[in-house]
Short mmCIF file of C-alpha atoms in Angstrom, two decimals:
data_model
loop_
_atom_site.label_atom_id
_atom_site.label_comp_id
_atom_site.label_asym_id
_atom_site.label_seq_id
_atom_site.Cartn_x
_atom_site.Cartn_y
_atom_site.Cartn_z
CA LEU S 1 -10.21 57.14 -51.92
CA ASP S 2 -9.58 57.54 -48.10
CA TYR S 3 -9.78 54.72 -45.49
CA PRO S 4 -9.58 54.79 -41.67
CA ALA S 5 -6.57 52.69 -40.56
CA GLY S 6 -6.45 52.72 -36.81
CA PRO S 7 -8.13 55.02 -34.17
CA ASN S 8 -7.25 58.54 -35.79
CA ALA S 9 -5.35 57.39 -38.83
CA ARG S 10 -6.33 57.80 -42.60
CA ARG S 11 -4.99 56.12 -45.29
CA THR S 12 -5.18 57.21 -49.09
CA VAL S 13 -5.67 54.59 -51.89
CA PHE S 14 -4.52 55.66 -55.35
CA LEU S 15 -6.04 54.02 -58.35
CA GLU S 16 -5.81 54.83 -62.28
CA GLU S 17 -8.26 57.48 -61.95
CA ASP S 18 -5.99 59.36 -59.60
CA GLY S 19 -3.30 59.35 -62.07
CA LEU S 20 -1.44 56.09 -61.19
CA SER S 21 -0.51 54.24 -64.49
CA CYS S 22 -1.88 51.25 -63.65
CA SER S 23 -3.34 49.67 -60.29
CA TRP S 24 -1.32 46.70 -60.92
CA VAL S 25 2.06 47.88 -59.07
CA HIS S 26 5.23 45.71 -58.82
CA ALA S 27 7.92 47.92 -56.98
CA ILE S 28 8.02 51.30 -55.05
CA LEU S 29 10.85 53.36 -54.36
CA GLU S 30 11.60 56.84 -52.75
CA ASP S 31 14.25 58.74 -54.51
CA ARG S 32 16.80 61.14 -52.59
CA GLU S 33 14.44 63.81 -53.37
CA GLY S 34 11.67 62.40 -51.52
CA ASN S 35 9.68 61.53 -54.69
CA LEU S 36 7.85 58.32 -54.60
CA TRP S 37 7.97 56.16 -57.85
CA PHE S 38 5.57 53.26 -58.79
CA GLY S 39 6.62 50.46 -61.23
CA THR S 40 3.50 48.93 -62.74
CA ALA S 41 2.38 46.79 -65.66
CA ASP S 42 1.89 49.85 -67.72
CA GLY S 43 5.07 52.15 -67.00
CA VAL S 44 6.34 54.04 -64.16
CA SER S 45 4.47 56.77 -61.99
CA LYS S 46 6.28 59.35 -60.16
CA TYR S 47 4.30 60.81 -57.08
CA GLU S 48 5.36 64.46 -56.42
CA TYR S 49 3.67 67.47 -55.37
CA GLU S 50 0.51 65.66 -54.83
CA GLU S 51 0.23 64.53 -58.24
CA PHE S 52 1.24 61.89 -60.64
CA VAL S 53 3.66 61.92 -63.65
CA THR S 54 3.87 58.82 -65.64
CA PHE S 55 6.56 57.47 -67.95
CA THR S 56 6.12 54.93 -70.50
CA ARG S 57 7.85 53.16 -73.47
CA GLU S 58 6.80 56.61 -75.54
CA ASP S 59 8.75 58.36 -72.93
CA GLY S 60 11.80 56.51 -73.14
CA LEU S 61 11.07 53.37 -71.07
CA GLY S 62 12.56 50.21 -72.39
CA GLY S 63 9.30 48.72 -71.64
CA ASN S 64 6.19 49.27 -69.95
CA THR S 65 6.52 46.44 -67.49
CA VAL S 66 8.31 47.67 -64.72
CA GLN S 67 9.60 45.58 -62.19
CA CYS S 68 11.93 46.77 -59.84
CA PHE S 69 14.05 50.04 -59.23
CA ALA S 70 17.50 51.13 -58.15
CA GLU S 71 19.00 54.58 -57.27
CA ASP S 72 22.74 55.03 -58.15
CA ASN S 73 25.31 56.99 -56.14
CA GLU S 74 24.65 59.92 -58.60
CA GLY S 75 20.90 59.86 -58.00
CA LYS S 76 20.38 58.30 -61.38
CA LEU S 77 17.12 55.79 -61.32
CA TRP S 78 17.27 52.34 -63.03
CA PHE S 79 14.25 50.85 -64.09
CA ALA S 80 14.18 46.97 -64.76
CA THR S 81 11.66 46.62 -67.52
CA ASN S 82 10.35 43.92 -70.15
CA GLY S 83 12.46 45.69 -72.66
CA GLY S 84 15.91 46.16 -71.10
CA VAL S 85 17.11 48.36 -68.18
CA THR S 86 16.51 52.10 -68.45
CA TYR S 87 18.24 54.82 -66.53
CA HIS S 88 16.80 58.03 -66.04
CA ASP S 89 17.62 61.48 -64.69
CA GLU S 90 15.78 64.70 -65.01
CA THR S 91 17.11 65.47 -68.45
CA SER S 92 17.24 62.09 -70.25
CA SER S 93 16.74 58.29 -70.34
CA THR S 94 18.96 55.63 -71.58
CA THR S 95 17.97 51.95 -72.18
CA TYR S 96 20.40 49.10 -72.29
CA THR S 97 19.36 45.79 -74.00
CA THR S 98 20.71 42.81 -75.65
CA ALA S 99 22.32 44.94 -78.26
CA ASP S 100 24.50 46.52 -75.41
CA GLY S 101 25.42 43.13 -74.04
CA LEU S 102 22.50 42.39 -71.67
CA PRO S 103 21.74 38.42 -72.06
CA SER S 104 17.96 39.24 -72.06
CA ASN S 105 15.69 42.21 -72.41
CA TYR S 106 13.36 41.13 -69.58
CA ILE S 107 14.79 42.28 -66.32
CA THR S 108 13.54 40.98 -63.09
CA LYS S 109 15.71 42.78 -60.52
CA ILE S 110 18.31 45.48 -59.95
CA TYR S 111 20.65 45.41 -56.95
CA ARG S 112 23.63 48.02 -56.26
CA ASP S 113 26.17 46.46 -54.38
CA HIS S 114 28.79 48.39 -52.13
CA LEU S 115 31.19 48.95 -54.84
CA GLN S 116 28.34 50.74 -56.81
CA ASN S 117 28.22 47.97 -59.37
CA LEU S 118 24.67 47.32 -60.68
CA TRP S 119 23.52 43.70 -60.90
CA PHE S 120 20.66 42.86 -63.26
CA GLY S 121 18.46 39.76 -62.84
CA THR S 122 16.97 38.40 -66.06
CA ARG S 123 14.52 36.16 -67.14
CA GLY S 124 16.15 33.46 -68.83
CA GLY S 125 19.41 35.07 -69.34
CA GLY S 126 21.16 34.74 -65.79
CA VAL S 127 22.65 37.78 -64.19
CA SER S 128 24.73 40.57 -65.42
CA LYS S 129 27.03 43.07 -63.55
CA PHE S 130 27.29 46.50 -64.84
CA ASP S 131 30.26 48.35 -63.42
CA GLY S 132 29.24 51.68 -65.34
CA LYS S 133 31.20 50.65 -68.47
CA GLU S 134 31.01 46.98 -69.18
CA ILE S 135 28.48 44.29 -68.86
CA GLU S 136 29.63 40.80 -67.24
CA THR S 137 27.18 38.13 -67.39
CA TYR S 138 27.01 34.94 -65.33
CA THR S 139 24.52 32.09 -66.48
CA GLN S 140 24.38 28.28 -65.71
CA THR S 141 27.41 27.87 -67.74
CA ASP S 142 29.46 29.59 -65.06
CA GLY S 143 27.82 27.78 -62.16
CA LEU S 144 24.67 29.83 -61.52
CA ASP S 145 21.97 27.08 -60.59
CA GLY S 146 19.59 28.67 -63.27
CA ASP S 147 19.09 31.47 -65.73
CA PHE S 148 15.70 32.92 -64.18
CA ILE S 149 16.62 35.49 -61.31
CA TRP S 150 13.85 36.45 -58.86
CA ASP S 151 16.04 38.46 -56.30
CA ILE S 152 19.54 39.59 -55.41
CA TYR S 153 21.22 40.38 -52.23
CA GLU S 154 24.77 41.16 -51.06
CA ASP S 155 25.81 39.97 -47.52
CA ARG S 156 28.26 41.79 -45.27
CA ASP S 157 31.05 39.58 -46.63
CA SER S 158 30.35 40.77 -49.98
CA ASN S 159 28.86 37.26 -51.15
CA MET S 160 26.45 38.11 -54.03
CA TRP S 161 23.11 35.90 -53.57
CA PHE S 162 20.68 35.26 -56.37
CA SER S 163 17.20 33.48 -55.92
CA VAL S 164 16.60 31.19 -58.88
CA TRP S 165 13.28 30.41 -59.98
CA ASN S 166 12.68 26.43 -59.18
CA ARG S 167 16.29 25.96 -58.14
CA GLY S 168 17.11 27.31 -54.94
CA VAL S 169 19.81 30.05 -54.07
CA SER S 170 23.19 30.49 -55.47
CA ARG S 171 25.88 32.41 -53.71
CA TYR S 172 28.64 34.03 -55.64
CA ASP S 173 31.74 34.63 -53.60
CA GLY S 174 33.58 36.70 -56.37
CA SER S 175 35.19 33.52 -57.77
CA GLN S 176 32.68 30.68 -57.79
CA PHE S 177 29.04 29.94 -57.36
CA ARG S 178 27.64 27.62 -54.57
CA THR S 179 23.99 26.58 -54.85
CA TYR S 180 21.64 25.63 -51.84
CA THR S 181 18.66 23.93 -52.35
CA ALA S 182 16.02 22.02 -50.07
CA LYS S 183 18.42 19.17 -49.90
CA ASP S 184 20.95 21.74 -47.90
CA GLY S 185 17.92 22.63 -45.42
CA LEU S 186 16.05 25.22 -47.44
CA ALA S 187 12.26 25.12 -47.07
CA ASP S 188 11.59 24.78 -50.81
CA ASP S 189 13.55 25.09 -54.06
CA TYR S 190 11.16 27.64 -55.13
#
């Protein structure tokens, strides 16, 4: 469907009948090749050459709900799914799950830091750091204010920030956590 968007512009809306795996889109990423990827509630759709190609659990995704993406420095794509973290290149896909050391299979966020570590926010298992070889997990026991992670960010001083569901934000400086809530001036803890 094409809709006017301004005096001379047009925009296109893609739906399932156009090849998008699901109209409930959680995340969008443009890879280094210029392809657009759409994480949905029913797989991931890659848009290239004016058409969609869809990948689902049957094609090697850990789960069909894709919450977030990241592209690593080698061009591999990492998908946060409800069945683990899947990385994909043009020839294969591999999924990491609790059997590989993740604290939860429901991954909510992926973030790549300046050292190329990948951070995986989880639903109920805290946050994990993957250096390409080992998975290290941080939870409430380690000082994180909660184990349901909404978002991850690295600031210019290399502190890692984690938004925690219903608990504010936690900052990790590489050795300890500090949590900020509405009591510290946040608008809300949600």
